Amino acid sequence: MKKILILIAFAFLATTVSFGQFALGLKVGYNANKLSTNLDSIKTQFNSGFHVGIWTHIGKRVYVAPEILYSMSGGVFTDEGTMSTSGWKQKITIGSVDIPVMLGFKIIHSKAITWRIELGPEASFTVNKKVEDVNSVVGPIQESSLKDVNWYVMGGTGIDVLFLAFDIRYKYGLNEAITDVPNWEFNSHNGMLLISLGFKIFGKK
């Protein structure tokens, strides 16, 4: 996985310098995600996290926007069933390197303000993960149940004011984020809302 990340990082940098007009910057933001479940007896709740990383815009009115982000997400699962194994509660924490590649269009574009819309895929590589039992009952989800690579489709909108960029996006998991839970027919997808503030440090956007 480290080799894949290094290759993607080099491809990211090579792409940014191969175009005549591009902008490069930093961003930080808030995540609100929910790991869904297909079982009525298991409840889950929204989780708060963060993301930080590098963004770039390549092109003019229509542009490509690859990014490299470190993101924290997760969730809490609570079993509310009536079986003897009921009563477990587990907290999941996931740290990932996320690489979205967005295709954008600038609806309004001027020197002072730009309004844009974006859509594209994202590859997410899990780099650290943790599963904790919140109470005394041992839960069934294990760290090995959390997928190492996840794929998303992401869409959103953003407004640029001078050197600042404000983004709001939503991404939905295309694959099951949690699989192979022992003795459970457990399926889970991840959905996440991202709100970001970016700072342009180089180039023209």
PDB file of C-alpha atoms in Angstrom:
ATOM      1  CA  MET A   1       0.000   0.000   0.000  1.00  0.00           C
ATOM      2  CA  LYS A   2       2.864   2.405   0.730  1.00  0.00           C
ATOM      3  CA  LYS A   3       4.197   1.908  -2.801  1.00  0.00           C
ATOM      4  CA  ILE A   4       0.760   2.672  -4.237  1.00  0.00           C
ATOM      5  CA  LEU A   5       0.525   5.874  -2.196  1.00  0.00           C
ATOM      6  CA  ILE A   6       3.992   6.993  -3.289  1.00  0.00           C
ATOM      7  CA  LEU A   7       3.160   6.381  -6.964  1.00  0.00           C
ATOM      8  CA  ILE A   8      -0.092   8.290  -6.649  1.00  0.00           C
ATOM      9  CA  ALA A   9       1.689  11.189  -4.936  1.00  0.00           C
ATOM     10  CA  PHE A  10       4.257  11.409  -7.739  1.00  0.00           C
ATOM     11  CA  ALA A  11       1.496  11.262 -10.349  1.00  0.00           C
ATOM     12  CA  PHE A  12      -0.335  14.010  -8.484  1.00  0.00           C
ATOM     13  CA  LEU A  13       2.697  16.307  -8.485  1.00  0.00           C
ATOM     14  CA  ALA A  14       3.601  15.529 -12.087  1.00  0.00           C
ATOM     15  CA  THR A  15       0.074  16.386 -13.202  1.00  0.00           C
ATOM     16  CA  THR A  16       0.100  19.762 -11.464  1.00  0.00           C
ATOM     17  CA  VAL A  17       3.328  20.913 -13.107  1.00  0.00           C
ATOM     18  CA  SER A  18       2.388  19.687 -16.598  1.00  0.00           C
ATOM     19  CA  PHE A  19      -0.407  22.237 -17.066  1.00  0.00           C
ATOM     20  CA  GLY A  20       0.027  25.926 -17.759  1.00  0.00           C
ATOM     21  CA  GLN A  21      -2.616  27.178 -15.304  1.00  0.00           C
ATOM     22  CA  PHE A  22      -3.055  25.629 -11.913  1.00  0.00           C
ATOM     23  CA  ALA A  23      -3.414  26.563  -8.270  1.00  0.00           C
ATOM     24  CA  LEU A  24      -2.050  24.779  -5.239  1.00  0.00           C
ATOM     25  CA  GLY A  25      -3.065  25.153  -1.627  1.00  0.00           C
ATOM     26  CA  LEU A  26      -3.760  23.689   1.776  1.00  0.00           C
ATOM     27  CA  LYS A  27      -7.113  22.807   3.300  1.00  0.00           C
ATOM     28  CA  VAL A  28      -8.550  21.745   6.633  1.00  0.00           C
ATOM     29  CA  GLY A  29     -12.074  20.780   7.493  1.00  0.00           C
ATOM     30  CA  TYR A  30     -14.749  18.953   9.431  1.00  0.00           C
ATOM     31  CA  ASN A  31     -16.193  15.496   8.669  1.00  0.00           C
ATOM     32  CA  ALA A  32     -19.594  14.162   9.709  1.00  0.00           C
ATOM     33  CA  ASN A  33     -19.928  10.505   8.719  1.00  0.00           C
ATOM     34  CA  LYS A  34     -22.207   7.580   9.417  1.00  0.00           C
ATOM     35  CA  LEU A  35     -21.377   3.921   8.940  1.00  0.00           C
ATOM     36  CA  SER A  36     -24.682   2.346   7.950  1.00  0.00           C
ATOM     37  CA  THR A  37     -25.866  -1.122   8.914  1.00  0.00           C
ATOM     38  CA  ASN A  38     -28.287  -3.547   7.285  1.00  0.00           C
ATOM     39  CA  LEU A  39     -29.426  -5.010  10.638  1.00  0.00           C
ATOM     40  CA  ASP A  40     -32.358  -3.437  12.499  1.00  0.00           C
ATOM     41  CA  SER A  41     -31.030  -4.686  15.834  1.00  0.00           C
ATOM     42  CA  ILE A  42     -27.788  -2.709  15.468  1.00  0.00           C
ATOM     43  CA  LYS A  43     -27.894   1.049  15.817  1.00  0.00           C
ATOM     44  CA  THR A  44     -25.238   3.458  14.631  1.00  0.00           C
ATOM     45  CA  GLN A  45     -24.732   7.176  15.057  1.00  0.00           C
ATOM     46  CA  PHE A  46     -23.095  10.084  13.291  1.00  0.00           C
ATOM     47  CA  ASN A  47     -19.419  10.583  14.001  1.00  0.00           C
ATOM     48  CA  SER A  48     -17.381  13.781  13.938  1.00  0.00           C
ATOM     49  CA  GLY A  49     -13.872  13.895  12.482  1.00  0.00           C
ATOM     50  CA  PHE A  50     -11.541  16.069  10.465  1.00  0.00           C
ATOM     51  CA  HIS A  51      -9.473  16.188   7.291  1.00  0.00           C
ATOM     52  CA  VAL A  52      -6.337  18.077   6.286  1.00  0.00           C
ATOM     53  CA  GLY A  53      -4.231  18.060   3.146  1.00  0.00           C
ATOM     54  CA  ILE A  54      -3.282  19.523  -0.213  1.00  0.00           C
ATOM     55  CA  TRP A  55      -5.589  20.593  -3.059  1.00  0.00           C
ATOM     56  CA  THR A  56      -4.972  21.734  -6.597  1.00  0.00           C
ATOM     57  CA  HIS A  57      -7.035  23.082  -9.496  1.00  0.00           C
ATOM     58  CA  ILE A  58      -5.813  22.412 -13.027  1.00  0.00           C
ATOM     59  CA  GLY A  59      -7.529  24.240 -15.876  1.00  0.00           C
ATOM     60  CA  LYS A  60      -9.729  27.292 -16.411  1.00  0.00           C
ATOM     61  CA  ARG A  61     -13.547  27.290 -16.564  1.00  0.00           C
ATOM     62  CA  VAL A  62     -13.609  23.493 -16.632  1.00  0.00           C
ATOM     63  CA  TYR A  63     -10.923  22.045 -14.389  1.00  0.00           C
ATOM     64  CA  VAL A  64      -9.591  18.914 -12.705  1.00  0.00           C
ATOM     65  CA  ALA A  65      -9.027  19.017  -8.947  1.00  0.00           C
ATOM     66  CA  PRO A  66      -6.930  16.164  -7.512  1.00  0.00           C
ATOM     67  CA  GLU A  67      -6.253  16.266  -3.771  1.00  0.00           C
ATOM     68  CA  ILE A  68      -4.349  14.338  -1.118  1.00  0.00           C
ATOM     69  CA  LEU A  69      -6.006  14.364   2.317  1.00  0.00           C
ATOM     70  CA  TYR A  70      -5.562  12.704   5.677  1.00  0.00           C
ATOM     71  CA  SER A  71      -8.975  12.034   7.201  1.00  0.00           C
ATOM     72  CA  MET A  72     -10.317  10.740  10.515  1.00  0.00           C
ATOM     73  CA  SER A  73     -13.710   9.027  10.581  1.00  0.00           C
ATOM     74  CA  GLY A  74     -15.486   6.183  12.320  1.00  0.00           C
ATOM     75  CA  GLY A  75     -18.624   5.398  14.274  1.00  0.00           C
ATOM     76  CA  VAL A  76     -20.231   3.661  17.229  1.00  0.00           C
ATOM     77  CA  PHE A  77     -22.293   0.476  16.794  1.00  0.00           C
ATOM     78  CA  THR A  78     -24.722  -0.631  19.498  1.00  0.00           C
ATOM     79  CA  ASP A  79     -26.466  -4.023  19.536  1.00  0.00           C
ATOM     80  CA  GLU A  80     -30.034  -3.659  20.828  1.00  0.00           C
ATOM     81  CA  GLY A  81     -31.216  -7.161  20.007  1.00  0.00           C
ATOM     82  CA  THR A  82     -32.835  -9.723  22.354  1.00  0.00           C
ATOM     83  CA  MET A  83     -30.346 -12.578  21.911  1.00  0.00           C
ATOM     84  CA  SER A  84     -27.880 -13.654  24.588  1.00  0.00           C
ATOM     85  CA  THR A  85     -25.082 -11.956  22.670  1.00  0.00           C
ATOM     86  CA  SER A  86     -26.893  -8.610  22.852  1.00  0.00           C
ATOM     87  CA  GLY A  87     -25.617  -5.603  24.706  1.00  0.00           C
ATOM     88  CA  TRP A  88     -22.289  -5.040  22.991  1.00  0.00           C
ATOM     89  CA  LYS A  89     -21.170  -1.584  21.955  1.00  0.00           C
ATOM     90  CA  GLN A  90     -18.120  -0.884  19.825  1.00  0.00           C
ATOM     91  CA  LYS A  91     -16.354   2.311  18.792  1.00  0.00           C
ATOM     92  CA  ILE A  92     -14.553   2.316  15.436  1.00  0.00           C
ATOM     93  CA  THR A  93     -11.845   4.822  14.534  1.00  0.00           C
ATOM     94  CA  ILE A  94     -10.407   4.999  11.012  1.00  0.00           C
ATOM     95  CA  GLY A  95      -7.513   7.101   9.726  1.00  0.00           C
ATOM     96  CA  SER A  96      -7.152   7.182   5.950  1.00  0.00           C
ATOM     97  CA  VAL A  97      -5.285   8.814   3.102  1.00  0.00           C
ATOM     98  CA  ASP A  98      -7.964   9.999   0.688  1.00  0.00           C
ATOM     99  CA  ILE A  99      -7.296  10.881  -2.946  1.00  0.00           C
ATOM    100  CA  PRO A 100     -10.295  12.489  -4.663  1.00  0.00           C
ATOM    101  CA  VAL A 101     -10.053  13.531  -8.316  1.00  0.00           C
ATOM    102  CA  MET A 102     -12.836  16.010  -8.985  1.00  0.00           C
ATOM    103  CA  LEU A 103     -14.050  17.416 -12.282  1.00  0.00           C
ATOM    104  CA  GLY A 104     -15.298  20.949 -11.757  1.00  0.00           C
ATOM    105  CA  PHE A 105     -17.123  23.723 -13.567  1.00  0.00           C
ATOM    106  CA  LYS A 106     -17.027  27.407 -12.587  1.00  0.00           C
ATOM    107  CA  ILE A 107     -20.573  28.759 -12.801  1.00  0.00           C
ATOM    108  CA  ILE A 108     -19.464  32.261 -11.772  1.00  0.00           C
ATOM    109  CA  HIS A 109     -15.848  33.316 -12.242  1.00  0.00           C
ATOM    110  CA  SER A 110     -14.314  36.725 -11.519  1.00  0.00           C
ATOM    111  CA  LYS A 111     -11.179  38.085  -9.878  1.00  0.00           C
ATOM    112  CA  ALA A 112     -12.882  38.479  -6.510  1.00  0.00           C
ATOM    113  CA  ILE A 113     -15.295  35.539  -6.325  1.00  0.00           C
ATOM    114  CA  THR A 114     -15.892  32.163  -7.974  1.00  0.00           C
ATOM    115  CA  TRP A 115     -18.772  29.734  -7.556  1.00  0.00           C
ATOM    116  CA  ARG A 116     -18.132  26.180  -8.717  1.00  0.00           C
ATOM    117  CA  ILE A 117     -19.597  22.677  -8.715  1.00  0.00           C
ATOM    118  CA  GLU A 118     -17.623  19.413  -8.632  1.00  0.00           C
ATOM    119  CA  LEU A 119     -18.114  15.681  -9.087  1.00  0.00           C
ATOM    120  CA  GLY A 120     -15.689  12.776  -9.130  1.00  0.00           C
ATOM    121  CA  PRO A 121     -14.341   9.538  -7.618  1.00  0.00           C
ATOM    122  CA  GLU A 122     -12.201   9.056  -4.537  1.00  0.00           C
ATOM    123  CA  ALA A 123      -9.831   6.294  -3.488  1.00  0.00           C
ATOM    124  CA  SER A 124      -9.402   5.946   0.269  1.00  0.00           C
ATOM    125  CA  PHE A 125      -6.524   3.961   1.791  1.00  0.00           C
ATOM    126  CA  THR A 126      -6.841   2.993   5.458  1.00  0.00           C
ATOM    127  CA  VAL A 127      -3.556   3.653   7.261  1.00  0.00           C
ATOM    128  CA  ASN A 128      -4.686   3.121  10.853  1.00  0.00           C
ATOM    129  CA  LYS A 129      -7.772   1.600  12.422  1.00  0.00           C
ATOM    130  CA  LYS A 130      -8.993   0.765  15.902  1.00  0.00           C
ATOM    131  CA  VAL A 131     -11.977  -1.135  17.296  1.00  0.00           C
ATOM    132  CA  GLU A 132     -12.803  -0.650  20.986  1.00  0.00           C
ATOM    133  CA  ASP A 133     -15.365  -2.399  23.182  1.00  0.00           C
ATOM    134  CA  VAL A 134     -17.161   0.414  25.010  1.00  0.00           C
ATOM    135  CA  ASN A 135     -18.751  -1.815  27.667  1.00  0.00           C
ATOM    136  CA  SER A 136     -17.959  -5.193  29.241  1.00  0.00           C
ATOM    137  CA  VAL A 137     -19.573  -7.222  26.426  1.00  0.00           C
ATOM    138  CA  VAL A 138     -17.126  -8.187  23.668  1.00  0.00           C
ATOM    139  CA  GLY A 139     -18.434  -7.176  20.263  1.00  0.00           C
ATOM    140  CA  PRO A 140     -18.010  -9.102  16.989  1.00  0.00           C
ATOM    141  CA  ILE A 141     -16.360  -6.418  14.815  1.00  0.00           C
ATOM    142  CA  GLN A 142     -12.611  -6.852  14.481  1.00  0.00           C
ATOM    143  CA  GLU A 143      -9.937  -4.628  12.977  1.00  0.00           C
ATOM    144  CA  SER A 144      -9.546  -7.163  10.172  1.00  0.00           C
ATOM    145  CA  SER A 145     -13.231  -6.572   9.301  1.00  0.00           C
ATOM    146  CA  LEU A 146     -12.442  -2.980   8.222  1.00  0.00           C
ATOM    147  CA  LYS A 147     -11.548  -2.686   4.548  1.00  0.00           C
ATOM    148  CA  ASP A 148      -8.070  -1.378   3.695  1.00  0.00           C
ATOM    149  CA  VAL A 149      -9.186   0.266   0.442  1.00  0.00           C
ATOM    150  CA  ASN A 150     -12.518   2.003  -0.086  1.00  0.00           C
ATOM    151  CA  TRP A 151     -14.018   3.716  -3.132  1.00  0.00           C
ATOM    152  CA  TYR A 152     -16.374   6.675  -3.106  1.00  0.00           C
ATOM    153  CA  VAL A 153     -18.256   8.957  -5.443  1.00  0.00           C
ATOM    154  CA  MET A 154     -18.204  12.586  -4.310  1.00  0.00           C
ATOM    155  CA  GLY A 155     -20.074  15.722  -5.298  1.00  0.00           C
ATOM    156  CA  GLY A 156     -20.294  19.236  -3.975  1.00  0.00           C
ATOM    157  CA  THR A 157     -19.987  22.945  -4.449  1.00  0.00           C
ATOM    158  CA  GLY A 158     -17.550  25.646  -3.443  1.00  0.00           C
ATOM    159  CA  ILE A 159     -16.995  29.382  -3.327  1.00  0.00           C
ATOM    160  CA  ASP A 160     -13.612  31.086  -3.719  1.00  0.00           C
ATOM    161  CA  VAL A 161     -13.099  34.559  -2.276  1.00  0.00           C
ATOM    162  CA  LEU A 162      -9.677  35.975  -3.149  1.00  0.00           C
ATOM    163  CA  PHE A 163      -7.177  33.418  -1.717  1.00  0.00           C
ATOM    164  CA  LEU A 164      -9.759  31.532   0.390  1.00  0.00           C
ATOM    165  CA  ALA A 165     -11.774  28.500  -0.755  1.00  0.00           C
ATOM    166  CA  PHE A 166     -14.920  27.263   1.009  1.00  0.00           C
ATOM    167  CA  ASP A 167     -16.142  23.769   0.073  1.00  0.00           C
ATOM    168  CA  ILE A 168     -19.047  21.554   1.050  1.00  0.00           C
ATOM    169  CA  ARG A 169     -19.134  18.013  -0.319  1.00  0.00           C
ATOM    170  CA  TYR A 170     -20.839  14.679   0.256  1.00  0.00           C
ATOM    171  CA  LYS A 171     -19.339  11.308  -0.564  1.00  0.00           C
ATOM    172  CA  TYR A 172     -20.954   7.868  -0.600  1.00  0.00           C
ATOM    173  CA  GLY A 173     -19.113   4.570  -0.312  1.00  0.00           C
ATOM    174  CA  LEU A 174     -19.342   2.303  -3.332  1.00  0.00           C
ATOM    175  CA  ASN A 175     -18.157  -0.773  -1.456  1.00  0.00           C
ATOM    176  CA  GLU A 176     -18.843  -2.320   1.943  1.00  0.00           C
ATOM    177  CA  ALA A 177     -16.598  -0.664   4.525  1.00  0.00           C
ATOM    178  CA  ILE A 178     -17.036  -3.497   7.060  1.00  0.00           C
ATOM    179  CA  THR A 179     -17.138  -7.149   5.996  1.00  0.00           C
ATOM    180  CA  ASP A 180     -16.419 -10.655   7.312  1.00  0.00           C
ATOM    181  CA  VAL A 181     -17.783 -10.081  10.810  1.00  0.00           C
ATOM    182  CA  PRO A 182     -17.719 -13.490  12.536  1.00  0.00           C
ATOM    183  CA  ASN A 183     -21.196 -15.044  12.967  1.00  0.00           C
ATOM    184  CA  TRP A 184     -22.946 -11.930  11.646  1.00  0.00           C
ATOM    185  CA  GLU A 185     -24.462 -11.107   8.236  1.00  0.00           C
ATOM    186  CA  PHE A 186     -23.140  -7.608   8.624  1.00  0.00           C
ATOM    187  CA  ASN A 187     -22.969  -5.062   5.795  1.00  0.00           C
ATOM    188  CA  SER A 188     -21.944  -1.442   6.190  1.00  0.00           C
ATOM    189  CA  HIS A 189     -21.384   1.490   3.829  1.00  0.00           C
ATOM    190  CA  ASN A 190     -19.897   4.864   4.732  1.00  0.00           C
ATOM    191  CA  GLY A 191     -21.448   8.223   3.919  1.00  0.00           C
ATOM    192  CA  MET A 192     -19.674  11.463   4.775  1.00  0.00           C
ATOM    193  CA  LEU A 193     -20.327  15.212   4.729  1.00  0.00           C
ATOM    194  CA  LEU A 194     -17.196  17.369   4.424  1.00  0.00           C
ATOM    195  CA  ILE A 195     -16.946  21.104   5.107  1.00  0.00           C
ATOM    196  CA  SER A 196     -13.568  22.648   4.265  1.00  0.00           C
ATOM    197  CA  LEU A 197     -11.624  25.884   4.344  1.00  0.00           C
ATOM    198  CA  GLY A 198      -8.741  26.124   1.879  1.00  0.00           C
ATOM    199  CA  PHE A 199      -5.884  28.578   1.462  1.00  0.00           C
ATOM    200  CA  LYS A 200      -4.261  29.188  -1.908  1.00  0.00           C
ATOM    201  CA  ILE A 201      -0.479  29.309  -1.621  1.00  0.00           C
ATOM    202  CA  PHE A 202       0.530  29.223  -5.279  1.00  0.00           C
ATOM    203  CA  GLY A 203      -0.806  29.800  -8.792  1.00  0.00           C
ATOM    204  CA  LYS A 204      -3.986  31.172 -10.328  1.00  0.00           C
ATOM    205  CA  LYS A 205      -7.386  29.726  -9.578  1.00  0.00           C
TER     206      LYS A 205
END
